[in-house]
Amino acid sequence: MASPALTSSSLEDLYRVEMPQLTRFLVRVGATPYEAADAAHEAFTVAIEKWGSIREPRAWLRKVAHRCYLRQTGHRDTPYDPLPDRPGGTCPIAQVTLKEGNQRVLNALAQLPPMQRHVMAWAQDGFTDREIARALDMREAAVRKNRSRARLRLQQTLVQELGGRDE
C-alpha cells in the first residue's frame, strides 16, 4: 500500500516526528551530528520527490539517509555557529545532545563492526528483526545473529569501561 498523497501538513508531521529520530539513527551508525543532519535533510528532499511510491516511510528514510551519509566525501569542518533553528525549534542538533551514559553507549557502538552497528541502530529505533531484514535485504537469521553479537560485545565493552563492575 503506497503512502497517502503528499500534503504539506503530512510532510511537516513526518519531518517533526522523524527528523530527530533519523538524525540520532545516523549518529548511532557513525555519523557526526552535523553529517547526520545533512544526510537526514537530503533524505527528506528525496522523499518529497518520491512520496507517492514510498511504502514504509520510516524504513525508507533510514535507508536513503544512510546512503546519503555514506556518499558524503571527505571530512567536514565542524561549524562554529550553531545550525539555525526552524520555526518551532526543530533543529536536529539540539535533539542529539547526549548525557554521559548515552555517550558511553555511543562510543561502544562505534567499536562494533559496521554491520552490527547498523543492525543495532535499526533495532534501537524500534524495528523488528523481520523489518530490519527486509530493509537491509538480509535473512532474518543474519539480523538476529548480528544483533546478538553486537549486544554481547556492547555488554563486554561497557562492563570493561566500568572497571569490571556489571551495573
Short mmCIF file of N, CA and C in Angstrom, two decimals:
data_model
loop_
_atom_site.label_atom_id
_atom_site.label_comp_id
_atom_site.label_asym_id
_atom_site.label_seq_id
_atom_site.Cartn_x
_atom_site.Cartn_y
_atom_site.Cartn_z
N MET A 1 0.85 -1.18 0.00
CA MET A 1 0.00 0.00 0.00
C MET A 1 0.89 1.23 0.00
N ALA A 2 0.69 2.13 -0.92
CA ALA A 2 1.50 3.34 -1.04
C ALA A 2 1.09 4.36 0.00
N SER A 3 2.00 5.29 0.29
CA SER A 3 1.71 6.37 1.23
C SER A 3 0.62 7.25 0.66
N PRO A 4 -0.11 7.95 1.56
CA PRO A 4 -1.15 8.85 1.05
C PRO A 4 -0.52 9.98 0.27
N ALA A 5 -1.36 10.69 -0.48
CA ALA A 5 -0.87 11.80 -1.29
C ALA A 5 -0.13 12.79 -0.40
N LEU A 6 0.94 13.35 -0.95
CA LEU A 6 1.75 14.30 -0.21
C LEU A 6 0.99 15.59 0.03
N THR A 7 0.92 15.96 1.28
CA THR A 7 0.37 17.27 1.63
C THR A 7 1.41 17.96 2.48
N SER A 8 1.34 19.28 2.54
CA SER A 8 2.33 20.00 3.34
C SER A 8 2.21 19.62 4.80
N SER A 9 1.00 19.36 5.30
CA SER A 9 0.86 19.01 6.71
C SER A 9 1.38 17.61 6.99
N SER A 10 1.17 16.64 6.07
CA SER A 10 1.68 15.29 6.33
C SER A 10 3.20 15.28 6.28
N LEU A 11 3.78 16.05 5.38
CA LEU A 11 5.23 16.13 5.32
C LEU A 11 5.79 16.80 6.56
N GLU A 12 5.14 17.87 7.00
CA GLU A 12 5.59 18.54 8.22
C GLU A 12 5.49 17.61 9.42
N ASP A 13 4.41 16.85 9.52
CA ASP A 13 4.25 15.91 10.62
C ASP A 13 5.34 14.85 10.58
N LEU A 14 5.59 14.30 9.39
CA LEU A 14 6.63 13.29 9.25
C LEU A 14 7.99 13.88 9.63
N TYR A 15 8.27 15.08 9.16
CA TYR A 15 9.54 15.74 9.47
C TYR A 15 9.68 15.96 10.97
N ARG A 16 8.64 16.48 11.59
CA ARG A 16 8.69 16.80 13.02
C ARG A 16 8.96 15.54 13.86
N VAL A 17 8.33 14.46 13.50
CA VAL A 17 8.48 13.21 14.26
C VAL A 17 9.79 12.50 13.93
N GLU A 18 10.08 12.37 12.64
CA GLU A 18 11.19 11.52 12.21
C GLU A 18 12.55 12.21 12.15
N MET A 19 12.61 13.51 11.95
CA MET A 19 13.91 14.16 11.78
C MET A 19 14.84 13.95 12.98
N PRO A 20 14.40 14.20 14.22
CA PRO A 20 15.30 13.94 15.35
C PRO A 20 15.68 12.47 15.46
N GLN A 21 14.72 11.57 15.22
CA GLN A 21 14.99 10.14 15.31
C GLN A 21 15.95 9.70 14.21
N LEU A 22 15.75 10.22 13.01
CA LEU A 22 16.60 9.88 11.88
C LEU A 22 18.02 10.39 12.12
N THR A 23 18.15 11.57 12.67
CA THR A 23 19.46 12.13 12.98
C THR A 23 20.18 11.27 14.02
N ARG A 24 19.46 10.88 15.09
CA ARG A 24 20.06 10.01 16.12
C ARG A 24 20.46 8.66 15.51
N PHE A 25 19.61 8.12 14.63
CA PHE A 25 19.92 6.85 13.96
C PHE A 25 21.27 6.95 13.25
N LEU A 26 21.47 8.01 12.49
CA LEU A 26 22.71 8.18 11.73
C LEU A 26 23.91 8.38 12.66
N VAL A 27 23.71 9.04 13.77
CA VAL A 27 24.80 9.20 14.75
C VAL A 27 25.17 7.82 15.31
N ARG A 28 24.17 7.00 15.59
CA ARG A 28 24.46 5.65 16.10
C ARG A 28 25.18 4.81 15.05
N VAL A 29 24.93 5.09 13.76
CA VAL A 29 25.61 4.36 12.69
C VAL A 29 27.06 4.83 12.54
N GLY A 30 27.36 6.05 13.02
CA GLY A 30 28.74 6.52 12.97
C GLY A 30 28.94 7.94 12.49
N ALA A 31 27.87 8.62 12.10
CA ALA A 31 27.98 9.99 11.60
C ALA A 31 28.15 10.97 12.76
N THR A 32 28.80 12.10 12.48
CA THR A 32 28.79 13.19 13.45
C THR A 32 27.40 13.80 13.42
N PRO A 33 27.03 14.56 14.43
CA PRO A 33 25.70 15.19 14.38
C PRO A 33 25.49 16.05 13.14
N TYR A 34 26.52 16.75 12.70
CA TYR A 34 26.37 17.61 11.52
C TYR A 34 26.26 16.77 10.24
N GLU A 35 27.03 15.70 10.12
CA GLU A 35 26.90 14.81 8.97
C GLU A 35 25.52 14.16 8.96
N ALA A 36 25.06 13.77 10.16
CA ALA A 36 23.75 13.13 10.28
C ALA A 36 22.65 14.09 9.86
N ALA A 37 22.73 15.33 10.30
CA ALA A 37 21.71 16.32 9.94
C ALA A 37 21.70 16.56 8.43
N ASP A 38 22.88 16.67 7.84
CA ASP A 38 22.96 16.86 6.39
C ASP A 38 22.32 15.70 5.64
N ALA A 39 22.68 14.48 6.03
CA ALA A 39 22.17 13.30 5.33
C ALA A 39 20.67 13.15 5.55
N ALA A 40 20.20 13.43 6.75
CA ALA A 40 18.77 13.32 7.03
C ALA A 40 17.97 14.34 6.21
N HIS A 41 18.49 15.55 6.14
CA HIS A 41 17.80 16.56 5.32
C HIS A 41 17.79 16.16 3.84
N GLU A 42 18.89 15.60 3.38
CA GLU A 42 18.95 15.15 1.98
C GLU A 42 17.92 14.05 1.74
N ALA A 43 17.77 13.14 2.70
CA ALA A 43 16.78 12.06 2.55
C ALA A 43 15.37 12.62 2.47
N PHE A 44 15.07 13.63 3.27
CA PHE A 44 13.74 14.24 3.20
C PHE A 44 13.53 14.94 1.86
N THR A 45 14.58 15.51 1.30
CA THR A 45 14.48 16.15 -0.02
C THR A 45 14.11 15.11 -1.07
N VAL A 46 14.75 13.95 -1.00
CA VAL A 46 14.43 12.87 -1.94
C VAL A 46 13.00 12.36 -1.69
N ALA A 47 12.60 12.32 -0.43
CA ALA A 47 11.25 11.84 -0.09
C ALA A 47 10.17 12.69 -0.73
N ILE A 48 10.42 13.99 -0.81
CA ILE A 48 9.43 14.88 -1.44
C ILE A 48 9.20 14.45 -2.89
N GLU A 49 10.28 14.12 -3.58
CA GLU A 49 10.19 13.75 -4.99
C GLU A 49 9.54 12.38 -5.19
N LYS A 50 9.71 11.47 -4.24
CA LYS A 50 9.26 10.09 -4.43
C LYS A 50 8.10 9.71 -3.51
N TRP A 51 7.46 10.68 -2.90
CA TRP A 51 6.47 10.42 -1.86
C TRP A 51 5.41 9.39 -2.26
N GLY A 52 4.89 9.49 -3.45
CA GLY A 52 3.82 8.59 -3.88
C GLY A 52 4.22 7.13 -3.98
N SER A 53 5.49 6.84 -4.08
CA SER A 53 5.93 5.45 -4.22
C SER A 53 6.54 4.87 -2.94
N ILE A 54 6.58 5.63 -1.88
CA ILE A 54 7.18 5.16 -0.62
C ILE A 54 6.14 4.37 0.17
N ARG A 55 6.47 3.10 0.44
CA ARG A 55 5.54 2.23 1.15
C ARG A 55 5.71 2.30 2.67
N GLU A 56 6.92 2.33 3.14
CA GLU A 56 7.20 2.35 4.58
C GLU A 56 8.13 3.53 4.86
N PRO A 57 7.56 4.71 5.12
CA PRO A 57 8.37 5.93 5.21
C PRO A 57 9.50 5.88 6.24
N ARG A 58 9.26 5.31 7.42
CA ARG A 58 10.31 5.27 8.45
C ARG A 58 11.51 4.46 7.97
N ALA A 59 11.28 3.28 7.44
CA ALA A 59 12.37 2.44 6.95
C ALA A 59 13.01 3.06 5.71
N TRP A 60 12.20 3.57 4.82
CA TRP A 60 12.71 4.18 3.59
C TRP A 60 13.63 5.35 3.92
N LEU A 61 13.23 6.20 4.84
CA LEU A 61 14.06 7.34 5.22
C LEU A 61 15.41 6.89 5.77
N ARG A 62 15.43 5.84 6.57
CA ARG A 62 16.68 5.37 7.15
C ARG A 62 17.61 4.81 6.08
N LYS A 63 17.04 4.06 5.13
CA LYS A 63 17.88 3.53 4.05
C LYS A 63 18.48 4.66 3.21
N VAL A 64 17.65 5.60 2.83
CA VAL A 64 18.12 6.69 1.97
C VAL A 64 19.09 7.59 2.74
N ALA A 65 18.78 7.91 3.97
CA ALA A 65 19.67 8.76 4.77
C ALA A 65 21.02 8.08 4.99
N HIS A 66 21.02 6.78 5.20
CA HIS A 66 22.28 6.06 5.38
C HIS A 66 23.11 6.12 4.10
N ARG A 67 22.45 5.94 2.96
CA ARG A 67 23.17 6.04 1.68
C ARG A 67 23.72 7.46 1.48
N CYS A 68 22.93 8.46 1.84
CA CYS A 68 23.39 9.85 1.72
C CYS A 68 24.61 10.08 2.60
N TYR A 69 24.57 9.53 3.81
CA TYR A 69 25.71 9.66 4.72
C TYR A 69 26.95 8.99 4.12
N LEU A 70 26.78 7.80 3.57
CA LEU A 70 27.92 7.07 3.01
C LEU A 70 28.52 7.79 1.80
N ARG A 71 27.68 8.52 1.07
CA ARG A 71 28.17 9.27 -0.10
C ARG A 71 28.91 10.55 0.28
N GLN A 72 28.72 11.02 1.49
CA GLN A 72 29.41 12.25 1.89
C GLN A 72 30.91 12.00 1.80
N THR A 73 31.61 12.88 1.11
CA THR A 73 33.04 12.67 0.90
C THR A 73 33.86 13.58 1.78
N GLY A 74 35.02 13.09 2.16
CA GLY A 74 35.95 13.90 2.93
C GLY A 74 35.42 14.19 4.32
N HIS A 75 36.25 14.84 5.07
CA HIS A 75 35.86 15.23 6.43
C HIS A 75 35.44 16.69 6.41
N ARG A 76 34.32 16.94 6.99
CA ARG A 76 33.82 18.31 7.05
C ARG A 76 34.33 18.96 8.31
N ASP A 77 34.55 20.26 8.22
CA ASP A 77 34.85 21.02 9.42
C ASP A 77 33.57 21.17 10.22
N THR A 78 33.70 21.09 11.54
CA THR A 78 32.54 21.32 12.38
C THR A 78 32.25 22.81 12.38
N PRO A 79 31.03 23.19 12.05
CA PRO A 79 30.71 24.61 12.03
C PRO A 79 30.86 25.23 13.42
N TYR A 80 31.32 26.48 13.45
CA TYR A 80 31.46 27.18 14.72
C TYR A 80 30.13 27.76 15.18
N ASP A 81 29.29 28.12 14.23
CA ASP A 81 27.98 28.65 14.56
C ASP A 81 26.98 27.51 14.60
N PRO A 82 26.01 27.57 15.50
CA PRO A 82 25.01 26.51 15.53
C PRO A 82 24.17 26.54 14.27
N LEU A 83 23.61 25.37 13.93
CA LEU A 83 22.69 25.32 12.81
C LEU A 83 21.46 26.15 13.15
N PRO A 84 20.92 26.83 12.19
CA PRO A 84 19.74 27.66 12.50
C PRO A 84 18.54 26.79 12.85
N ASP A 85 17.74 27.29 13.77
CA ASP A 85 16.51 26.59 14.13
C ASP A 85 15.45 26.86 13.09
N ARG A 86 14.65 25.86 12.83
CA ARG A 86 13.46 26.07 12.00
C ARG A 86 12.42 26.71 12.90
N PRO A 87 11.44 27.35 12.32
CA PRO A 87 10.35 27.88 13.15
C PRO A 87 9.78 26.76 14.01
N GLY A 88 9.61 27.02 15.26
CA GLY A 88 9.11 25.98 16.16
C GLY A 88 10.23 25.22 16.84
N GLY A 89 11.50 25.57 16.59
CA GLY A 89 12.62 24.97 17.31
C GLY A 89 12.89 23.53 16.97
N THR A 90 12.95 23.15 15.70
CA THR A 90 13.15 21.75 15.35
C THR A 90 14.55 21.46 14.83
N CYS A 91 15.54 22.25 15.24
CA CYS A 91 16.91 21.98 14.81
C CYS A 91 17.31 20.59 15.33
N PRO A 92 17.72 19.68 14.44
CA PRO A 92 18.01 18.31 14.89
C PRO A 92 19.22 18.21 15.80
N ILE A 93 20.16 19.14 15.71
CA ILE A 93 21.36 19.05 16.55
C ILE A 93 20.99 19.15 18.02
N ALA A 94 20.03 19.99 18.34
CA ALA A 94 19.60 20.13 19.73
C ALA A 94 19.02 18.81 20.25
N GLN A 95 18.46 18.01 19.36
CA GLN A 95 17.85 16.74 19.76
C GLN A 95 18.89 15.64 19.96
N VAL A 96 20.12 15.87 19.56
CA VAL A 96 21.14 14.83 19.60
C VAL A 96 22.04 14.96 20.82
N THR A 97 21.88 16.03 21.58
CA THR A 97 22.70 16.22 22.76
C THR A 97 22.57 14.99 23.66
N LEU A 98 23.70 14.47 24.08
CA LEU A 98 23.71 13.22 24.81
C LEU A 98 24.14 13.40 26.25
N LYS A 99 23.57 12.60 27.13
CA LYS A 99 24.02 12.54 28.51
C LYS A 99 25.24 11.64 28.56
N GLU A 100 25.95 11.68 29.68
CA GLU A 100 27.19 10.92 29.80
C GLU A 100 26.99 9.43 29.54
N GLY A 101 25.94 8.84 30.10
CA GLY A 101 25.69 7.42 29.90
C GLY A 101 25.40 7.09 28.45
N ASN A 102 24.65 7.96 27.79
CA ASN A 102 24.36 7.75 26.37
C ASN A 102 25.63 7.88 25.53
N GLN A 103 26.52 8.78 25.93
CA GLN A 103 27.77 8.95 25.20
C GLN A 103 28.63 7.70 25.32
N ARG A 104 28.61 7.06 26.49
CA ARG A 104 29.37 5.80 26.66
C ARG A 104 28.82 4.73 25.72
N VAL A 105 27.50 4.64 25.61
CA VAL A 105 26.89 3.65 24.71
C VAL A 105 27.25 3.98 23.26
N LEU A 106 27.20 5.25 22.90
CA LEU A 106 27.55 5.65 21.54
C LEU A 106 29.00 5.31 21.23
N ASN A 107 29.90 5.54 22.18
CA ASN A 107 31.31 5.18 22.00
C ASN A 107 31.48 3.68 21.84
N ALA A 108 30.72 2.91 22.62
CA ALA A 108 30.78 1.45 22.50
C ALA A 108 30.22 1.00 21.14
N LEU A 109 29.14 1.63 20.68
CA LEU A 109 28.59 1.31 19.36
C LEU A 109 29.62 1.55 18.26
N ALA A 110 30.39 2.61 18.42
CA ALA A 110 31.40 2.96 17.40
C ALA A 110 32.47 1.88 17.28
N GLN A 111 32.63 1.05 18.29
CA GLN A 111 33.65 0.00 18.26
C GLN A 111 33.14 -1.28 17.59
N LEU A 112 31.87 -1.34 17.29
CA LEU A 112 31.30 -2.52 16.64
C LEU A 112 31.66 -2.54 15.16
N PRO A 113 31.72 -3.74 14.57
CA PRO A 113 31.85 -3.81 13.12
C PRO A 113 30.66 -3.11 12.47
N PRO A 114 30.84 -2.58 11.27
CA PRO A 114 29.78 -1.77 10.64
C PRO A 114 28.41 -2.44 10.56
N MET A 115 28.32 -3.70 10.18
CA MET A 115 27.02 -4.34 10.05
C MET A 115 26.33 -4.49 11.40
N GLN A 116 27.08 -4.85 12.43
CA GLN A 116 26.50 -4.97 13.76
C GLN A 116 26.00 -3.60 14.25
N ARG A 117 26.78 -2.57 14.00
CA ARG A 117 26.39 -1.22 14.40
C ARG A 117 25.12 -0.79 13.65
N HIS A 118 25.07 -1.13 12.36
CA HIS A 118 23.91 -0.77 11.55
C HIS A 118 22.65 -1.49 12.04
N VAL A 119 22.75 -2.76 12.30
CA VAL A 119 21.61 -3.54 12.79
C VAL A 119 21.15 -3.00 14.15
N MET A 120 22.09 -2.67 15.02
CA MET A 120 21.72 -2.14 16.34
C MET A 120 21.04 -0.78 16.21
N ALA A 121 21.48 0.04 15.28
CA ALA A 121 20.83 1.34 15.09
C ALA A 121 19.37 1.15 14.69
N TRP A 122 19.12 0.20 13.80
CA TRP A 122 17.73 -0.10 13.39
C TRP A 122 16.94 -0.63 14.59
N ALA A 123 17.53 -1.55 15.34
CA ALA A 123 16.84 -2.14 16.49
C ALA A 123 16.53 -1.07 17.54
N GLN A 124 17.46 -0.15 17.75
CA GLN A 124 17.23 0.91 18.74
C GLN A 124 16.12 1.86 18.29
N ASP A 125 15.84 1.90 17.01
CA ASP A 125 14.74 2.72 16.51
C ASP A 125 13.42 1.95 16.53
N GLY A 126 13.41 0.76 17.10
CA GLY A 126 12.17 0.02 17.30
C GLY A 126 11.76 -0.90 16.18
N PHE A 127 12.64 -1.15 15.22
CA PHE A 127 12.31 -2.05 14.12
C PHE A 127 12.52 -3.49 14.56
N THR A 128 11.64 -4.39 14.10
CA THR A 128 11.77 -5.81 14.41
C THR A 128 12.85 -6.43 13.52
N ASP A 129 13.27 -7.62 13.89
CA ASP A 129 14.27 -8.33 13.07
C ASP A 129 13.75 -8.53 11.64
N ARG A 130 12.48 -8.84 11.51
CA ARG A 130 11.89 -9.05 10.18
C ARG A 130 11.93 -7.76 9.37
N GLU A 131 11.58 -6.63 9.99
CA GLU A 131 11.60 -5.34 9.29
C GLU A 131 13.03 -4.95 8.90
N ILE A 132 13.97 -5.20 9.80
CA ILE A 132 15.37 -4.88 9.52
C ILE A 132 15.86 -5.73 8.36
N ALA A 133 15.54 -7.02 8.39
CA ALA A 133 15.97 -7.93 7.32
C ALA A 133 15.42 -7.47 5.98
N ARG A 134 14.17 -7.11 5.96
CA ARG A 134 13.55 -6.65 4.71
C ARG A 134 14.21 -5.36 4.22
N ALA A 135 14.44 -4.42 5.13
CA ALA A 135 15.03 -3.13 4.75
C ALA A 135 16.47 -3.25 4.28
N LEU A 136 17.23 -4.15 4.90
CA LEU A 136 18.64 -4.29 4.57
C LEU A 136 18.90 -5.42 3.58
N ASP A 137 17.83 -6.07 3.12
CA ASP A 137 17.93 -7.17 2.16
C ASP A 137 18.84 -8.28 2.70
N MET A 138 18.52 -8.71 3.93
CA MET A 138 19.26 -9.77 4.61
C MET A 138 18.27 -10.85 5.05
N ARG A 139 18.81 -11.98 5.43
CA ARG A 139 17.97 -13.01 6.05
C ARG A 139 17.72 -12.59 7.50
N GLU A 140 16.56 -12.94 8.00
CA GLU A 140 16.21 -12.60 9.38
C GLU A 140 17.18 -13.24 10.37
N ALA A 141 17.63 -14.45 10.07
CA ALA A 141 18.59 -15.11 10.95
C ALA A 141 19.91 -14.33 11.02
N ALA A 142 20.32 -13.74 9.91
CA ALA A 142 21.55 -12.94 9.90
C ALA A 142 21.39 -11.69 10.75
N VAL A 143 20.21 -11.10 10.71
CA VAL A 143 19.94 -9.93 11.55
C VAL A 143 20.02 -10.31 13.02
N ARG A 144 19.36 -11.44 13.38
CA ARG A 144 19.39 -11.90 14.77
C ARG A 144 20.82 -12.17 15.23
N LYS A 145 21.61 -12.80 14.37
CA LYS A 145 23.00 -13.12 14.71
C LYS A 145 23.81 -11.84 14.94
N ASN A 146 23.68 -10.87 14.02
CA ASN A 146 24.39 -9.60 14.15
C ASN A 146 23.97 -8.85 15.42
N ARG A 147 22.67 -8.84 15.69
CA ARG A 147 22.17 -8.15 16.88
C ARG A 147 22.66 -8.84 18.15
N SER A 148 22.64 -10.16 18.16
CA SER A 148 23.11 -10.91 19.31
C SER A 148 24.60 -10.67 19.58
N ARG A 149 25.40 -10.74 18.53
CA ARG A 149 26.83 -10.50 18.68
C ARG A 149 27.10 -9.06 19.13
N ALA A 150 26.35 -8.12 18.58
CA ALA A 150 26.52 -6.72 18.95
C ALA A 150 26.17 -6.50 20.42
N ARG A 151 25.09 -7.09 20.87
CA ARG A 151 24.69 -6.92 22.28
C ARG A 151 25.74 -7.49 23.22
N LEU A 152 26.28 -8.65 22.87
CA LEU A 152 27.32 -9.26 23.70
C LEU A 152 28.56 -8.37 23.74
N ARG A 153 28.97 -7.89 22.59
CA ARG A 153 30.14 -7.02 22.51
C ARG A 153 29.94 -5.70 23.25
N LEU A 154 28.75 -5.14 23.13
CA LEU A 154 28.44 -3.90 23.85
C LEU A 154 28.49 -4.13 25.35
N GLN A 155 27.91 -5.23 25.78
CA GLN A 155 27.92 -5.54 27.21
C GLN A 155 29.36 -5.69 27.71
N GLN A 156 30.19 -6.42 26.99
CA GLN A 156 31.58 -6.60 27.39
C GLN A 156 32.32 -5.26 27.43
N THR A 157 32.12 -4.44 26.42
CA THR A 157 32.80 -3.15 26.34
C THR A 157 32.39 -2.25 27.49
N LEU A 158 31.09 -2.18 27.76
CA LEU A 158 30.60 -1.30 28.82
C LEU A 158 31.01 -1.79 30.20
N VAL A 159 31.04 -3.09 30.40
CA VAL A 159 31.49 -3.64 31.69
C VAL A 159 32.98 -3.35 31.89
N GLN A 160 33.77 -3.52 30.85
CA GLN A 160 35.21 -3.20 30.95
C GLN A 160 35.42 -1.73 31.27
N GLU A 161 34.63 -0.88 30.64
CA GLU A 161 34.75 0.55 30.87
C GLU A 161 34.43 0.92 32.32
N LEU A 162 33.51 0.19 32.92
CA LEU A 162 33.15 0.44 34.32
C LEU A 162 34.12 -0.23 35.28
N GLY A 163 35.20 -0.76 34.77
CA GLY A 163 36.21 -1.39 35.63
C GLY A 163 35.82 -2.78 36.10
N GLY A 164 35.03 -3.47 35.27
CA GLY A 164 34.68 -4.85 35.61
C GLY A 164 33.42 -4.95 36.44
N ARG A 165 32.84 -3.83 36.87
CA ARG A 165 31.59 -3.87 37.64
C ARG A 165 30.43 -4.02 36.69
N ASP A 166 29.66 -5.03 36.85
CA ASP A 166 28.48 -5.25 35.99
C ASP A 166 27.30 -4.52 36.61
N GLU A 167 27.06 -3.28 36.14
CA GLU A 167 25.98 -2.46 36.72
C GLU A 167 24.80 -2.40 35.79
#
